[in-house]
Structures are given as C-alpha cells and as structure tokens.
Amino acid sequence: MRWIPILLAASGTIVADVQAEPAVEFELEGEATLVVTPVSETDGDGDIDSFLSEWALNATAERVLDNGVRWRVRTALRVQQDHEQRPGFTGGFGDQVTAPIGAFSGLSAAPGRDDSDLRGRLETAYLQVDGGYGEVRIGKDLGVANRFFEGAPSVLSHARLDSPLLTPSNLSAIRTRHDLTGPSLKLSYASPRILGLRAGLSFTPEADADGLDRRPAAGLGLSAPDIENGVELALNGTHRFRESGLRVDMGFGWSSADVSDRAGLAPYSTVETWSAGTRLETGDWTFGGSLLRSDNGLPDGDYSAWSIAVSRPFSGLDWSVNYGESDDENADLGASAWQLGAAREINSSLQIGAGYTFETLETANNDSESHAIVVEITLFTDFLPLTRN
C-alpha cells in the first residue's frame, strides 16, 4: 500500500510530461459534388455536358508549438469528370493547327480536343510554417495572386459563371481568378495582416502542372507553352466601418513568367498579368466584382475579363445574380454571360443549388450560345478528426 502514493506521483509526472508536448491535430475531410443539367438549349458550336462530378479527399495535420509557431501539412486529392472539350478550362475554338494557346487564358484558335477520361490529381501537398513574421509555404499549392483573390459572390461553387471548376457548357471563357501557374511546386510567403493589409510573394520555378482547374503546360494543335520562373505579387485588404457596418475586402495581383514554345512555333516571350477585385458587405447584401488583363505571353494576344455580382438571402434561400464578359485577341473570340442562382444549406453535410446560365461566344468563324438550367449538389463529410500528442 505504501507504494500507491509513489506510483500516483510518478504517473502524474508522466501525464504532465505528455501534456506538455504540443498536440498534433489531424483532420480527414471528404467532399463530393454533382452538377446535373436537366434542361438546355444550344446554337452554333455550343455543347452541354449533362453530368459532371468531382470527388475530393483533404487531409490536414497541424501542430502549434509553445512559442506560438504553427506547423501544418495539407494535401488534397481530387478526381473530376469535366466537360470533354474543356479539361482544366483549356479550349480550342478554331481550325488553325499551328495557332498558339494563351499562356494565361488557355484559349486558342486551334482545334479543340475531346478528352472524356476521368482525371485524378494530387492538387495540393504543401508544408506551412506560420509565426509572428508571417507565413511560408513550400510544395504544390496555389500562388498568392489566386489565394488573395476577391471578387463577385456566387451561390454555386463549381458551376459558377466566373472561373468555373466544372464547366457544363463548352462556351465558358470568363476567368478573373489570377492563377498563372496552377498547382505547380512553388515557394510562397505571406506577411502578417497589419492595419487590415497583407502582402504576399510566390515563386514557381517550373509551371508544369497538369491540374484539374488550370493546366499551364497544356497545349492545343502543335503548340504548347513552357512556363518558367513565375513570380507573383499580391496584396489583400479588409476593413469594416463600425458606424455603417459596411465591410470592404480588396485584392490586387501581378504575375510574370518566362514563356517559350516547346515546338518552337509560337512567338512567346514574357507573360505578364494583373488583376483587381473587391467585395462589399452591408446587412444582408453582398456586392462584388473583379477584372483581369494578361498579354498571354504573345504579341497582340491580350486576354481581358471582368465580372460583377450581387447576392443576398431571401425566403430561406441564398440568391446571386452574376454577369461577366471576356475578350481574347489571340483566340479571336469575345464572350458574355449571366447567371441567376439560388442555393440552400440543408445541413452541415449537404448543400443544394440551382441556376440558369446564358452564355454567348463570338469567334472569327461563327457565333454560338447556350441556355442551361444546372443543379449542383454537394456533400461534405468529416472522416477522421483526431488529436494526438
């Protein structure tokens, strides 16, 4: 019996030592999205894919040390069935096999491709260290110009009008999200937020990723860009006016990279892109807009796009109205589109949305348009939340 106090004291010391070690928090999350287009009508070269889908598995491990420094490892595996003519938003809208593809826009006057294969990619795999001097990330990740983006709100997450993740119509050509390098290996730094402002820098040695949403190294016809030494600078700001309750978020981005043609055909040089966007929230209303301009790395090949939107909840649903336009001198096309959408979060694991989308695309050869009603169903699951010492 006299050993009991000694054993209790020893066990208490061991427990205290274990508790003193910083805990590791681990989360495994799943997400599945289905986009169905039950009603559609097309004219010209318009084409609608009635069933699109994506499955994602996200894993995060995080540890906060005693000095406040946070270590995080994050991975994301995604599998996607997108429109067969628009994998990664890349698109061909002509018949010139030697026509170059825009180094940023991914659009071309070359013939399009039909790729109906199910595509799976490790889109994210980075190590992050976050402390009082800012945040550093290294690995497969988006650049700061994309991460600091602000713009038009949308109740649809994947089949949205601007920079869609899943593209029901092959006429989609509006992209204001500033993503030059895609999920290529990169090094990024983001400063602490001071007086509402945060700055960031990313460097990508080789933009060779074949991502699901962005394929910087993909080509069409006989031409394919080789993008190297990508640099991104970005600034994000946020401020809430106490008297009115108005919140203003702003994002600015600039990027540049060296571009050459793998086949030695296109006159690529340096690609330069800039973007700006804002979002305003007051009461139940949210307004937003963004614009982007890129020289596509080509002489006389400028790409420009802009979009605006307003959203608010009404009658138990979240509503948004979006409008946007784009112009690509290299691909010789102009596009305009608008979308009315409504969505509802049924519970923490299920969200359902629907929208009507009207898109037009003018090319050198013809004019096309599409009308479509899309339904977007998203399921969320937390598989394995754990905390371990």
CSV table of C-alpha atoms in Angstrom, one decimal:
chain,number,residue,atom,x,y,z
A,1,MET,CA,0.0,0.0,0.0
A,2,ARG,CA,2.9,2.4,0.7
A,3,TRP,CA,3.8,2.2,-3.0
A,4,ILE,CA,0.5,3.7,-4.1
A,5,PRO,CA,1.4,7.4,-3.4
A,6,ILE,CA,4.7,6.9,-5.1
A,7,LEU,CA,3.1,5.3,-8.2
A,8,LEU,CA,0.4,8.0,-8.3
A,9,ALA,CA,3.1,10.7,-8.1
A,10,ALA,CA,5.1,9.0,-10.9
A,11,SER,CA,2.1,8.6,-13.1
A,12,GLY,CA,1.2,12.2,-12.6
A,13,THR,CA,4.7,13.3,-13.6
A,14,ILE,CA,4.4,11.2,-16.8
A,15,VAL,CA,1.0,12.6,-17.7
A,16,ALA,CA,2.2,16.1,-17.1
A,17,ASP,CA,5.2,15.5,-19.4
A,18,VAL,CA,2.9,14.1,-22.1
A,19,GLN,CA,0.5,17.0,-21.8
A,20,ALA,CA,3.5,19.4,-22.1
A,21,GLU,CA,4.2,18.1,-25.6
A,22,PRO,CA,2.3,20.1,-28.3
A,23,ALA,CA,-0.6,18.1,-29.6
A,24,VAL,CA,-1.0,17.2,-33.3
A,25,GLU,CA,-4.4,17.8,-34.7
A,26,PHE,CA,-5.4,15.7,-37.8
A,27,GLU,CA,-8.4,16.1,-40.0
A,28,LEU,CA,-9.6,14.0,-42.9
A,29,GLU,CA,-12.4,15.5,-44.9
A,30,GLY,CA,-14.3,14.4,-48.0
A,31,GLU,CA,-16.4,16.4,-50.5
A,32,ALA,CA,-18.4,15.2,-53.5
A,33,THR,CA,-20.1,17.5,-56.0
A,34,LEU,CA,-22.5,16.5,-58.7
A,35,VAL,CA,-23.6,19.0,-61.4
A,36,VAL,CA,-26.6,18.0,-63.5
A,37,THR,CA,-28.0,19.9,-66.4
A,38,PRO,CA,-31.6,18.7,-66.9
A,39,VAL,CA,-32.7,21.4,-69.3
A,40,SER,CA,-30.5,23.1,-72.0
A,41,GLU,CA,-30.5,24.5,-75.5
A,42,THR,CA,-27.6,25.4,-77.7
A,43,ASP,CA,-27.0,27.2,-81.0
A,44,GLY,CA,-23.9,27.2,-83.3
A,45,ASP,CA,-21.0,25.3,-81.7
A,46,GLY,CA,-22.5,25.2,-78.2
A,47,ASP,CA,-22.4,21.9,-76.4
A,48,ILE,CA,-23.7,21.0,-73.0
A,49,ASP,CA,-22.5,18.1,-70.8
A,50,SER,CA,-25.4,16.9,-68.7
A,51,PHE,CA,-23.5,15.1,-65.9
A,52,LEU,CA,-20.3,16.4,-64.3
A,53,SER,CA,-18.8,15.4,-61.0
A,54,GLU,CA,-15.9,15.9,-58.6
A,55,TRP,CA,-14.7,14.0,-55.5
A,56,ALA,CA,-12.1,15.4,-53.1
A,57,LEU,CA,-10.2,14.0,-50.1
A,58,ASN,CA,-8.5,16.6,-48.0
A,59,ALA,CA,-6.1,15.8,-45.1
A,60,THR,CA,-4.6,18.3,-42.7
A,61,ALA,CA,-2.1,17.8,-39.8
A,62,GLU,CA,-1.3,20.7,-37.6
A,63,ARG,CA,0.9,21.4,-34.5
A,64,VAL,CA,1.2,24.6,-32.6
A,65,LEU,CA,4.5,24.9,-30.6
A,66,ASP,CA,4.9,26.5,-27.2
A,67,ASN,CA,6.4,29.6,-28.9
A,68,GLY,CA,3.2,30.1,-31.0
A,69,VAL,CA,4.7,28.8,-34.3
A,70,ARG,CA,2.3,26.7,-36.2
A,71,TRP,CA,3.4,23.8,-38.5
A,72,ARG,CA,0.8,22.5,-41.0
A,73,VAL,CA,0.9,19.8,-43.7
A,74,ARG,CA,-2.0,19.8,-46.1
A,75,THR,CA,-2.9,17.5,-49.0
A,76,ALA,CA,-5.8,17.4,-51.4
A,77,LEU,CA,-6.6,14.6,-53.8
A,78,ARG,CA,-9.3,15.4,-56.3
A,79,VAL,CA,-11.0,13.3,-59.1
A,80,GLN,CA,-13.0,15.1,-61.7
A,81,GLN,CA,-15.2,14.4,-64.7
A,82,ASP,CA,-15.4,17.8,-66.5
A,83,HIS,CA,-16.7,18.8,-70.0
A,84,GLU,CA,-14.8,16.6,-72.5
A,85,GLN,CA,-13.8,19.7,-74.6
A,86,ARG,CA,-12.7,21.9,-71.7
A,87,PRO,CA,-10.4,20.0,-69.3
A,88,GLY,CA,-8.8,22.5,-67.0
A,89,PHE,CA,-10.6,25.3,-68.8
A,90,THR,CA,-8.3,24.8,-71.8
A,91,GLY,CA,-10.3,25.3,-75.1
A,92,GLY,CA,-9.8,25.4,-78.8
A,93,PHE,CA,-12.2,27.5,-81.0
A,94,GLY,CA,-10.8,27.3,-84.5
A,95,ASP,CA,-9.2,25.2,-87.1
A,96,GLN,CA,-5.6,26.5,-87.2
A,97,VAL,CA,-3.4,23.6,-86.0
A,98,THR,CA,-0.4,25.9,-85.6
A,99,ALA,CA,-2.3,28.6,-83.6
A,100,PRO,CA,-0.7,29.3,-80.2
A,101,ILE,CA,-2.6,28.9,-76.9
A,102,GLY,CA,-2.8,31.8,-74.5
A,103,ALA,CA,-0.2,31.3,-71.8
A,104,PHE,CA,-2.7,32.6,-69.2
A,105,SER,CA,-6.1,32.1,-70.7
A,106,GLY,CA,-5.6,28.6,-72.1
A,107,LEU,CA,-7.8,29.6,-75.1
A,108,SER,CA,-6.7,29.1,-78.7
A,109,ALA,CA,-7.8,29.3,-82.4
A,110,ALA,CA,-6.5,25.7,-82.8
A,111,PRO,CA,-9.0,22.8,-83.0
A,112,GLY,CA,-10.4,21.7,-79.7
A,113,ARG,CA,-9.9,18.4,-78.0
A,114,ASP,CA,-12.2,15.7,-76.8
A,115,ASP,CA,-11.0,14.2,-73.5
A,116,SER,CA,-13.7,12.3,-71.7
A,117,ASP,CA,-11.4,10.5,-69.3
A,118,LEU,CA,-11.8,10.7,-65.6
A,119,ARG,CA,-8.9,12.8,-64.3
A,120,GLY,CA,-7.4,12.4,-60.8
A,121,ARG,CA,-4.7,14.7,-59.4
A,122,LEU,CA,-2.9,15.4,-56.2
A,123,GLU,CA,-3.7,19.1,-56.4
A,124,THR,CA,-2.3,20.2,-53.0
A,125,ALA,CA,0.7,18.9,-51.0
A,126,TYR,CA,2.5,21.6,-49.0
A,127,LEU,CA,4.2,22.3,-45.7
A,128,GLN,CA,3.3,25.6,-44.0
A,129,VAL,CA,5.1,27.4,-41.1
A,130,ASP,CA,3.2,30.3,-39.6
A,131,GLY,CA,4.5,32.6,-37.0
A,132,GLY,CA,4.8,36.2,-35.9
A,133,TYR,CA,6.8,37.2,-39.0
A,134,GLY,CA,4.3,35.8,-41.5
A,135,GLU,CA,3.6,32.5,-43.3
A,136,VAL,CA,5.8,30.4,-45.5
A,137,ARG,CA,4.5,27.6,-47.7
A,138,ILE,CA,6.5,25.2,-49.9
A,139,GLY,CA,5.0,22.5,-52.2
A,140,LYS,CA,2.1,22.0,-54.6
A,141,ASP,CA,-0.2,24.9,-53.9
A,142,LEU,CA,-1.9,27.9,-55.4
A,143,GLY,CA,0.0,31.2,-55.8
A,144,VAL,CA,-0.7,34.3,-53.7
A,145,ALA,CA,-2.4,36.1,-56.6
A,146,ASN,CA,-5.1,33.4,-56.5
A,147,ARG,CA,-5.2,33.0,-52.7
A,148,PHE,CA,-5.6,36.7,-52.2
A,149,PHE,CA,-8.4,37.0,-54.8
A,150,GLU,CA,-11.6,39.0,-54.0
A,151,GLY,CA,-14.5,39.3,-56.4
A,152,ALA,CA,-18.1,38.6,-57.4
A,153,PRO,CA,-20.0,36.3,-55.0
A,154,SER,CA,-21.8,33.2,-56.3
A,155,VAL,CA,-24.1,30.7,-54.6
A,156,LEU,CA,-22.8,28.0,-56.9
A,157,SER,CA,-19.3,26.8,-56.0
A,158,HIS,CA,-18.3,24.6,-59.0
A,159,ALA,CA,-20.6,25.6,-61.9
A,160,ARG,CA,-20.2,29.3,-61.2
A,161,LEU,CA,-20.1,31.8,-64.1
A,162,ASP,CA,-16.6,33.2,-63.5
A,163,SER,CA,-13.6,30.7,-63.3
A,164,PRO,CA,-15.8,27.5,-63.0
A,165,LEU,CA,-14.4,24.3,-61.5
A,166,LEU,CA,-16.8,22.2,-63.5
A,167,THR,CA,-17.9,23.6,-66.9
A,168,PRO,CA,-21.3,22.4,-68.2
A,169,SER,CA,-21.0,24.5,-71.4
A,170,ASN,CA,-18.0,24.4,-73.7
A,171,LEU,CA,-18.6,28.2,-74.3
A,172,SER,CA,-17.2,29.3,-70.9
A,173,ALA,CA,-14.5,31.9,-71.4
A,174,ILE,CA,-14.6,34.2,-68.4
A,175,ARG,CA,-11.7,33.8,-65.9
A,176,THR,CA,-10.7,36.6,-63.5
A,177,ARG,CA,-9.2,34.4,-60.8
A,178,HIS,CA,-5.5,35.1,-61.1
A,179,ASP,CA,-4.0,31.7,-61.5
A,180,LEU,CA,-1.0,31.7,-63.8
A,181,THR,CA,1.0,28.7,-62.5
A,182,GLY,CA,-1.7,26.3,-61.3
A,183,PRO,CA,-0.9,23.7,-58.7
A,184,SER,CA,2.8,23.5,-59.6
A,185,LEU,CA,5.6,23.3,-57.0
A,186,LYS,CA,6.3,26.7,-55.5
A,187,LEU,CA,7.5,28.7,-52.6
A,188,SER,CA,5.2,31.4,-51.1
A,189,TYR,CA,5.5,34.0,-48.3
A,190,ALA,CA,2.6,35.9,-46.9
A,191,SER,CA,3.1,38.7,-44.3
A,192,PRO,CA,1.1,39.2,-41.1
A,193,ARG,CA,-2.0,41.3,-41.5
A,194,ILE,CA,-1.2,44.8,-40.4
A,195,LEU,CA,-3.9,47.5,-40.3
A,196,GLY,CA,-6.1,45.2,-42.4
A,197,LEU,CA,-3.4,44.7,-45.1
A,198,ARG,CA,-1.5,41.6,-46.1
A,199,ALA,CA,1.1,41.2,-48.8
A,200,GLY,CA,2.4,38.0,-50.5
A,201,LEU,CA,5.0,36.7,-52.9
A,202,SER,CA,5.2,33.4,-54.8
A,203,PHE,CA,7.9,31.9,-56.9
A,204,THR,CA,7.3,28.9,-59.3
A,205,PRO,CA,10.5,27.5,-61.0
A,206,GLU,CA,8.5,25.3,-63.4
A,207,ALA,CA,4.8,25.8,-64.1
A,208,ASP,CA,4.4,22.2,-65.5
A,209,ALA,CA,1.3,21.1,-63.5
A,210,ASP,CA,-1.5,19.3,-65.3
A,211,GLY,CA,-4.1,20.4,-62.9
A,212,LEU,CA,-7.9,19.9,-62.9
A,213,ASP,CA,-8.7,23.6,-63.0
A,214,ARG,CA,-5.6,25.0,-64.5
A,215,ARG,CA,-3.2,23.4,-67.0
A,216,PRO,CA,-0.4,25.9,-67.7
A,217,ALA,CA,1.7,23.4,-69.6
A,218,ALA,CA,-1.2,22.0,-71.8
A,219,GLY,CA,-1.2,22.8,-75.5
A,220,LEU,CA,-3.6,22.5,-78.4
A,221,GLY,CA,-2.7,21.7,-82.0
A,222,LEU,CA,1.0,21.8,-82.5
A,223,SER,CA,1.8,24.5,-79.8
A,224,ALA,CA,2.4,24.2,-76.1
A,225,PRO,CA,3.8,26.8,-73.7
A,226,ASP,CA,6.8,26.1,-71.4
A,227,ILE,CA,6.4,28.5,-68.4
A,228,GLU,CA,9.3,29.1,-66.1
A,229,ASN,CA,10.4,31.4,-63.3
A,230,GLY,CA,6.9,32.5,-62.4
A,231,VAL,CA,6.7,35.4,-59.9
A,232,GLU,CA,3.5,36.6,-58.2
A,233,LEU,CA,2.9,39.6,-56.0
A,234,ALA,CA,-0.4,40.2,-54.3
A,235,LEU,CA,-2.0,42.5,-51.7
A,236,ASN,CA,-5.2,41.9,-49.8
A,237,GLY,CA,-7.0,44.3,-47.6
A,238,THR,CA,-10.1,44.3,-45.4
A,239,HIS,CA,-11.8,46.9,-43.3
A,240,ARG,CA,-15.2,47.2,-41.5
A,241,PHE,CA,-16.7,50.7,-40.9
A,242,ARG,CA,-18.2,50.5,-37.4
A,243,GLU,CA,-20.8,53.2,-37.8
A,244,SER,CA,-22.4,51.8,-41.0
A,245,GLY,CA,-21.4,48.1,-40.6
A,246,LEU,CA,-20.0,48.1,-44.2
A,247,ARG,CA,-17.2,45.7,-44.8
A,248,VAL,CA,-14.8,46.2,-47.7
A,249,ASP,CA,-12.4,43.5,-49.0
A,250,MET,CA,-10.0,44.1,-51.8
A,251,GLY,CA,-7.4,42.0,-53.7
A,252,PHE,CA,-4.7,43.0,-56.1
A,253,GLY,CA,-2.3,40.7,-58.0
A,254,TRP,CA,0.5,40.8,-60.5
A,255,SER,CA,2.4,38.0,-62.1
A,256,SER,CA,5.2,37.4,-64.7
A,257,ALA,CA,6.9,34.4,-66.1
A,258,ASP,CA,9.2,33.4,-69.0
A,259,VAL,CA,7.4,31.5,-71.8
A,260,SER,CA,8.7,29.6,-74.8
A,261,ASP,CA,7.1,27.2,-77.2
A,262,ARG,CA,8.0,23.5,-76.9
A,263,ALA,CA,7.6,23.1,-80.6
A,264,GLY,CA,9.4,26.3,-81.4
A,265,LEU,CA,6.4,27.7,-83.4
A,266,ALA,CA,4.7,30.4,-81.3
A,267,PRO,CA,6.5,33.7,-80.7
A,268,TYR,CA,6.2,33.5,-76.9
A,269,SER,CA,8.1,35.9,-74.6
A,270,THR,CA,7.4,37.0,-71.1
A,271,VAL,CA,3.8,36.7,-69.9
A,272,GLU,CA,2.5,39.5,-67.6
A,273,THR,CA,-0.9,39.5,-65.9
A,274,TRP,CA,-2.5,41.8,-63.4
A,275,SER,CA,-5.9,41.7,-61.6
A,276,ALA,CA,-8.0,43.6,-59.1
A,277,GLY,CA,-11.2,42.8,-57.2
A,278,THR,CA,-13.4,43.9,-54.4
A,279,ARG,CA,-16.3,42.6,-52.3
A,280,LEU,CA,-18.7,44.8,-50.2
A,281,GLU,CA,-20.9,43.5,-47.5
A,282,THR,CA,-23.7,45.6,-45.8
A,283,GLY,CA,-26.5,44.0,-44.0
A,284,ASP,CA,-27.8,41.0,-46.0
A,285,TRP,CA,-26.4,42.3,-49.2
A,286,THR,CA,-23.1,41.4,-50.8
A,287,PHE,CA,-21.7,43.1,-53.9
A,288,GLY,CA,-18.5,42.2,-55.7
A,289,GLY,CA,-16.6,42.5,-58.9
A,290,SER,CA,-13.2,41.7,-60.4
A,291,LEU,CA,-11.2,42.3,-63.5
A,292,LEU,CA,-8.1,40.8,-65.1
A,293,ARG,CA,-5.8,41.5,-68.0
A,294,SER,CA,-3.0,39.4,-69.4
A,295,ASP,CA,-0.8,39.7,-72.5
A,296,ASN,CA,-0.9,35.9,-72.8
A,297,GLY,CA,2.9,35.9,-73.5
A,298,LEU,CA,2.2,36.8,-77.1
A,299,PRO,CA,2.3,39.9,-79.3
A,300,ASP,CA,-1.2,41.2,-80.0
A,301,GLY,CA,-2.6,38.3,-77.9
A,302,ASP,CA,-4.2,40.2,-74.9
A,303,TYR,CA,-6.8,38.5,-72.8
A,304,SER,CA,-9.2,40.6,-70.6
A,305,ALA,CA,-12.1,39.6,-68.4
A,306,TRP,CA,-14.4,41.1,-65.8
A,307,SER,CA,-17.4,40.1,-63.8
A,308,ILE,CA,-19.8,41.6,-61.3
A,309,ALA,CA,-22.5,40.2,-59.0
A,310,VAL,CA,-24.9,40.8,-56.1
A,311,SER,CA,-26.2,38.3,-53.6
A,312,ARG,CA,-28.4,38.1,-50.6
A,313,PRO,CA,-30.6,35.6,-48.7
A,314,PHE,CA,-34.3,35.7,-49.3
A,315,SER,CA,-37.2,33.4,-48.4
A,316,GLY,CA,-34.9,30.7,-46.9
A,317,LEU,CA,-32.5,30.7,-49.9
A,318,ASP,CA,-29.3,32.4,-50.8
A,319,TRP,CA,-29.5,34.2,-54.2
A,320,SER,CA,-27.0,35.6,-56.6
A,321,VAL,CA,-27.0,37.3,-60.0
A,322,ASN,CA,-23.8,37.3,-61.9
A,323,TYR,CA,-22.7,38.9,-65.2
A,324,GLY,CA,-19.3,38.9,-67.0
A,325,GLU,CA,-17.5,39.4,-70.3
A,326,SER,CA,-14.2,38.5,-71.7
A,327,ASP,CA,-12.1,39.1,-74.9
A,328,ASP,CA,-9.2,37.1,-76.2
A,329,GLU,CA,-7.3,38.6,-79.1
A,330,ASN,CA,-5.1,35.5,-79.6
A,331,ALA,CA,-8.0,33.2,-79.9
A,332,ASP,CA,-10.1,35.9,-81.7
A,333,LEU,CA,-13.1,35.5,-79.5
A,334,GLY,CA,-15.4,37.5,-77.3
A,335,ALA,CA,-17.7,36.1,-74.7
A,336,SER,CA,-20.5,37.4,-72.4
A,337,ALA,CA,-22.7,35.5,-69.9
A,338,TRP,CA,-25.1,35.9,-67.0
A,339,GLN,CA,-26.3,33.6,-64.3
A,340,LEU,CA,-29.2,33.6,-61.8
A,341,GLY,CA,-28.6,31.1,-58.9
A,342,ALA,CA,-30.2,30.0,-55.7
A,343,ALA,CA,-28.8,27.7,-53.0
A,344,ARG,CA,-29.7,26.3,-49.6
A,345,GLU,CA,-27.6,24.6,-47.0
A,346,ILE,CA,-29.8,21.7,-45.9
A,347,ASN,CA,-27.5,20.8,-43.0
A,348,SER,CA,-23.8,20.7,-42.3
A,349,SER,CA,-23.3,17.9,-44.7
A,350,LEU,CA,-25.5,18.8,-47.7
A,351,GLN,CA,-25.9,21.9,-49.9
A,352,ILE,CA,-28.1,22.1,-52.9
A,353,GLY,CA,-28.1,24.9,-55.5
A,354,ALA,CA,-29.6,25.6,-58.9
A,355,GLY,CA,-29.1,28.2,-61.6
A,356,TYR,CA,-30.0,29.4,-65.0
A,357,THR,CA,-27.0,30.3,-67.2
A,358,PHE,CA,-27.0,32.1,-70.6
A,359,GLU,CA,-23.7,32.3,-72.5
A,360,THR,CA,-22.7,33.7,-75.8
A,361,LEU,CA,-19.4,33.3,-77.7
A,362,GLU,CA,-18.4,35.2,-80.8
A,363,THR,CA,-15.4,33.8,-82.9
A,364,ALA,CA,-14.0,34.5,-86.3
A,365,ASN,CA,-16.0,31.6,-87.8
A,366,ASN,CA,-19.4,31.8,-86.1
A,367,ASP,CA,-21.5,32.9,-83.1
A,368,SER,CA,-22.7,30.4,-80.5
A,369,GLU,CA,-24.9,30.5,-77.5
A,370,SER,CA,-26.2,28.2,-74.8
A,371,HIS,CA,-29.1,28.2,-72.3
A,372,ALA,CA,-28.9,25.8,-69.4
A,373,ILE,CA,-30.5,25.1,-66.0
A,374,VAL,CA,-27.9,23.5,-63.8
A,375,VAL,CA,-28.4,21.7,-60.4
A,376,GLU,CA,-25.4,21.5,-58.1
A,377,ILE,CA,-25.4,19.0,-55.2
A,378,THR,CA,-22.5,19.0,-52.7
A,379,LEU,CA,-21.9,16.5,-49.8
A,380,PHE,CA,-19.4,17.2,-47.0
A,381,THR,CA,-18.0,14.5,-44.6
A,382,ASP,CA,-15.5,14.6,-41.7
A,383,PHE,CA,-14.0,11.2,-41.7
A,384,LEU,CA,-11.4,11.3,-39.0
A,385,PRO,CA,-10.8,14.2,-36.7
A,386,LEU,CA,-8.0,13.2,-34.2
A,387,THR,CA,-5.8,14.9,-31.7
A,388,ARG,CA,-2.6,13.1,-30.7
A,389,ASN,CA,0.5,14.1,-28.6
